[in-house]
Amino acid sequence: MAGPDMDMVEIVINGKNISVKAGRPLLETCLSNGIYIPNLCHVEGMTSPPASCRLCFIEVEGIPAPVPSCVTTVEPGMVVSTDTAAVRKLQRTALKLLLSVHDIDCRNCPVNRKCPLQQIARFLKIGLKSAPFETRLKKDLLDDRHPFFNYYPNRCVLCGRCVYLCHRKNGYPKISFAGRGFGAFIRIDLPLPDDAVSCHECRECATSCPVAALRLK
Amino acid sequence: MNRISEAAPAVRLAAVQEKAREAISQHATLPKIEIGIATCGIAAGALETRSAFEQALSEFNIKAYIHPVGCIGHCYAEPLVKIHHPDSGFPPIFYHEVHPGKARMLVKQFLGGGDPCFEHIYGAAQTNDLIPSVSEFARFNREVRVVMENCGRINPEDLFEYIAAGGYKGLVSAMEMPPEEVIRKINESGLRGRGGAGFPAGIKWRMARDAPGTGKIVICNADEGDPGAYMDRTILESNPHQVLEGMAICAHAIGAQKGYIYVRAEYPLAVRIITRAISQAKESGLLGNTILGSALTFDIEVFQGSGAFVCGEETALIQSMEGYRGMPRCRPPYPVEKGFDDRPTVINNVKTLASAPAILMKGPEWYRSVGTEGSPGTAIFSVVGDVVHSGLVEIPMGITLRELIFDICGGIPKKKKFKAVQIGGPSGGCLPERFLDTPIDFDSLKQAGAMMGSGGMVVMDEDACIVDVARFFIDFTQNESCGKCTFCRIGTRHMLDILKRITEGKGKEEDLMLLQRLGEDIRDGSLCGLGKTAPNPVLTSLRYFKEEYDAHILEGRCPGLWCRHLIAYYIDLDKCARGCDVCVGCCPTDAVFTTSTRKKGIDQERCVKCGECMTACPPDYNAVKKVSPAHLAPVIPRPAGSPGEH
């Protein structure tokens, strides 16, 4: 939502006065001001963020409950806290839920040490364990039906970055969400129109996947 | 607009009314047989009943008019038939559970012989000296019908019958006012959205009217999906024109030219009837271009949803209509600013829209006189479960749960005790007996921890297991979750796993705290209404029925004797009759054996707890008993060498 007509306004984040662009999502605002907020599904410049990972909560004075910062935009005079107890409680539960369906095998994972889940866990001071929730992995370990990349359902956090970026680059998504509830997954073998852009040249999805759930073959 | 054209809609409607009178008067002299043929009636056999009437009429050479109508809401009595035989001197009479045999008999004896078959009468439709009238029954006289007034009285496939019953007058009154006035009236009436959340309809319409943008849209949300709820379906099947009229009023108020009815494809009869109603309304100039000769243009299309529960959430509904996967998105922007096709869109529930014509016709003061201060008007519930007179009930807001369940719906059958009532489906809550005096309105129910929802109400007797009910609803939401956000997708799955564990007797003490905390986080952290309300059945039952959870976990006991892993069947030898073999034959696993005294025993190792023996045991003996925890079942040794011994 960046535009030339945006005014700079004063807001308070974690007790500090900061001059920021009005109308910009608070998540982007905080990140670019060096204030880290855990997040997975957001892509810089999104016009309507999916707000699906439920990690980027913040508290804004005047709003009774934590709100996702990706869909909350800067308004003059806002008083924002990114580290309240309520925020941390939700973030920790969300991360633990994600870890409970994630195949935690960091040593053998291609994105070990670069993984946002590791980063967020360290930030939230919790171990890479799902307790008190039991681990629930899907039966299918690998979907290799796509000619150029593989999909690992038990690594996927369903952030949807791949679907969004594919859509943005190609004008339509060549992969999509499928299934319901716990069984939801990214479907990579969609029937495509004849003029489908060749995935061979694009690879946006695989390179954008933060948790190595989509890997080039 | 000048005065002459302002009068035009009323004049045009009068012309249609004249046609309607003519069409209806054709059957006026014949005896009339009214059969409720909505989905519920059909399921109970109404179509067979109708053919039986037709057959009998031709066999006995009797002339009568078979009048197919929608559903009157009395599901317990289906197939319900009303016969009006003026020459017999009797008033119109209701007959319940009219199956083909009864139909034939009624034709022969009542229409042919003038004997109304007193022993089969349910009640007279009018007060009279001969037959007790149904209006003496609470199930009839305590209801106040605003939305369902004509349901079950008119043929839903005939526009003229709706017109003759006063239909489309509300639209004409609306068209005679400027749109702002219509919105003001809806606002004054205090009409709140009947989809569940209770957002004031007038404010929604006002926001849509004020929203910048062209091509505004009205969507009727008929994506009803709560287990056990079928109010919207019945209204669409029984009186579709009232919904169309409400939509046209809304269109006039907000300045829309296009409307959609989002109805699930699993409602084929509703789809057929509403589609037909739209084309009839267009033919008579009540929809389409220049409605009733005015400048109002409004067209309605039916959009069939694929039956995803989450698509009843308004943003997911829009996504689904736009051809995307039905996943909710963050609000704001609200649909009234940026809805379908990015245009300002009003999305109202069937019942909200169907309330509008009456408000316009009778005025907001009248509407406010029904119901309570904060929740004016009526509520429609589908009262199902362990209740005598189940079905659809339209009641004024503010009467208590006790009045609804016990006075109007006849209470719990088989002299059993009331345990809980689940209101608002998977988003609602389970309320115990001490909440029976809670008035039914948006705010009181919310305070009690349940919610109005769209009108599903499941009554449970002492045999229900609250933990299993909570498990059922979480199972439902987990299956229906779109999978978009973390809390709903994964959180409800963990809740389901824990609840399953508890119903299997493998629960741990710390599970309850985990359920509570996780439930609260799902409520606070989820993206859409479905996720935010998904833990409600668990959170309310934890609050009001904690002892049931404790019994499962600490004692391995299911108080409702329901959870299969925690119960055992045994045979009470004092009651079992020598030589009776009924239970032996019906046991699928040969678990029932004959004891040395020629009575019966159950081999617990073989028993799969299907309960067939209990059903089969003659009521005079009533010897098969259920017990929980399972180890309390007395052990009856299987005689050596008996058949099936292992």
PDB file of C-alpha atoms in Angstrom, chain A residues 50-54 57 71 89-90 93-94 97-98 100-101 132-134 136 157-158 167 177-182 184, chain B residues 308 310 325 327 330 478-487 489-491 493-494 497 501 514 518 521 524-527:
ATOM      1  CA  PRO A  50      -4.093 -13.535   4.232  1.00  0.00           C
ATOM      2  CA  ALA A  51      -3.416 -13.157   7.976  1.00  0.00           C
ATOM      3  CA  SER A  52      -3.382 -16.932   8.154  1.00  0.00           C
ATOM      4  CA  CYS A  53      -0.286 -17.863  10.189  1.00  0.00           C
ATOM      5  CA  ARG A  54      -1.610 -16.038  13.279  1.00  0.00           C
ATOM      6  CA  PHE A  57      -0.096 -10.404  16.831  1.00  0.00           C
ATOM      7  CA  VAL A  71      -3.721  -6.362   8.508  1.00  0.00           C
ATOM      8  CA  LYS A  89       0.598 -16.397  24.765  1.00  0.00           C
ATOM      9  CA  LEU A  90      -1.103 -16.523  21.375  1.00  0.00           C
ATOM     10  CA  THR A  93       0.384 -21.480  21.122  1.00  0.00           C
ATOM     11  CA  ALA A  94       0.371 -20.803  17.388  1.00  0.00           C
ATOM     12  CA  LEU A  97       0.509 -25.868  16.992  1.00  0.00           C
ATOM     13  CA  LEU A  98       2.608 -25.435  13.856  1.00  0.00           C
ATOM     14  CA  SER A 100       2.951 -30.228  16.339  1.00  0.00           C
ATOM     15  CA  VAL A 101       2.282 -30.957  12.671  1.00  0.00           C
ATOM     16  CA  PRO A 132       1.879 -30.160  25.466  1.00  0.00           C
ATOM     17  CA  PHE A 133       0.434 -31.022  22.056  1.00  0.00           C
ATOM     18  CA  GLU A 134       1.118 -34.424  20.610  1.00  0.00           C
ATOM     19  CA  ARG A 136       0.403 -35.333  14.469  1.00  0.00           C
ATOM     20  CA  VAL A 157       3.147 -24.759   7.492  1.00  0.00           C
ATOM     21  CA  LEU A 158       0.481 -23.744   4.945  1.00  0.00           C
ATOM     22  CA  HIS A 167      -0.508 -16.160  -8.625  1.00  0.00           C
ATOM     23  CA  PHE A 177      -4.794 -25.049  -1.231  1.00  0.00           C
ATOM     24  CA  ALA A 178      -6.751 -28.278  -1.121  1.00  0.00           C
ATOM     25  CA  GLY A 179      -8.347 -30.519   1.466  1.00  0.00           C
ATOM     26  CA  ARG A 180     -10.115 -29.446   4.615  1.00  0.00           C
ATOM     27  CA  GLY A 181      -9.230 -28.991   8.261  1.00  0.00           C
ATOM     28  CA  PHE A 182      -6.174 -30.849   9.425  1.00  0.00           C
ATOM     29  CA  ALA A 184      -5.449 -29.244   4.177  1.00  0.00           C
TER      30      ALA A 184
ATOM     31  CA  ALA B 308     -18.919 -26.115   2.695  1.00  0.00           C
ATOM     32  CA  VAL B 310     -17.433 -22.183   6.177  1.00  0.00           C
ATOM     33  CA  ARG B 325     -11.729 -21.632  -2.736  1.00  0.00           C
ATOM     34  CA  MET B 327     -11.718 -19.290   2.597  1.00  0.00           C
ATOM     35  CA  CYS B 330      -9.753 -10.627   7.217  1.00  0.00           C
ATOM     36  CA  GLN B 478     -12.456 -29.755  12.216  1.00  0.00           C
ATOM     37  CA  ASN B 479     -13.903 -31.401   9.108  1.00  0.00           C
ATOM     38  CA  GLU B 480     -15.378 -28.128   7.938  1.00  0.00           C
ATOM     39  CA  SER B 481     -12.400 -25.922   8.744  1.00  0.00           C
ATOM     40  CA  CYS B 482     -11.014 -24.417   5.562  1.00  0.00           C
ATOM     41  CA  GLY B 483      -7.489 -25.023   6.827  1.00  0.00           C
ATOM     42  CA  LYS B 484      -6.361 -21.450   6.304  1.00  0.00           C
ATOM     43  CA  CYS B 485      -5.402 -20.332   9.763  1.00  0.00           C
ATOM     44  CA  THR B 486      -3.221 -22.128  12.264  1.00  0.00           C
ATOM     45  CA  PHE B 487      -5.512 -22.104  15.284  1.00  0.00           C
ATOM     46  CA  ARG B 489      -6.766 -25.988  11.354  1.00  0.00           C
ATOM     47  CA  ILE B 490      -4.439 -27.521  13.927  1.00  0.00           C
ATOM     48  CA  GLY B 491      -5.964 -26.401  17.214  1.00  0.00           C
ATOM     49  CA  ARG B 493      -7.598 -31.184  15.614  1.00  0.00           C
ATOM     50  CA  HIS B 494      -5.808 -31.369  18.962  1.00  0.00           C
ATOM     51  CA  ASP B 497      -7.861 -35.843  19.729  1.00  0.00           C
ATOM     52  CA  ARG B 501      -9.157 -39.816  24.211  1.00  0.00           C
ATOM     53  CA  LEU B 514      -5.168 -28.144  28.119  1.00  0.00           C
ATOM     54  CA  LEU B 518      -6.268 -24.290  23.856  1.00  0.00           C
ATOM     55  CA  ASP B 521      -6.449 -19.438  22.380  1.00  0.00           C
ATOM     56  CA  ASP B 524      -8.865 -15.391  20.604  1.00  0.00           C
ATOM     57  CA  GLY B 525      -6.507 -16.234  17.783  1.00  0.00           C
ATOM     58  CA  SER B 526      -8.571 -17.549  14.884  1.00  0.00           C
ATOM     59  CA  LEU B 527      -9.159 -15.622  11.719  1.00  0.00           C
TER      60      LEU B 527
END
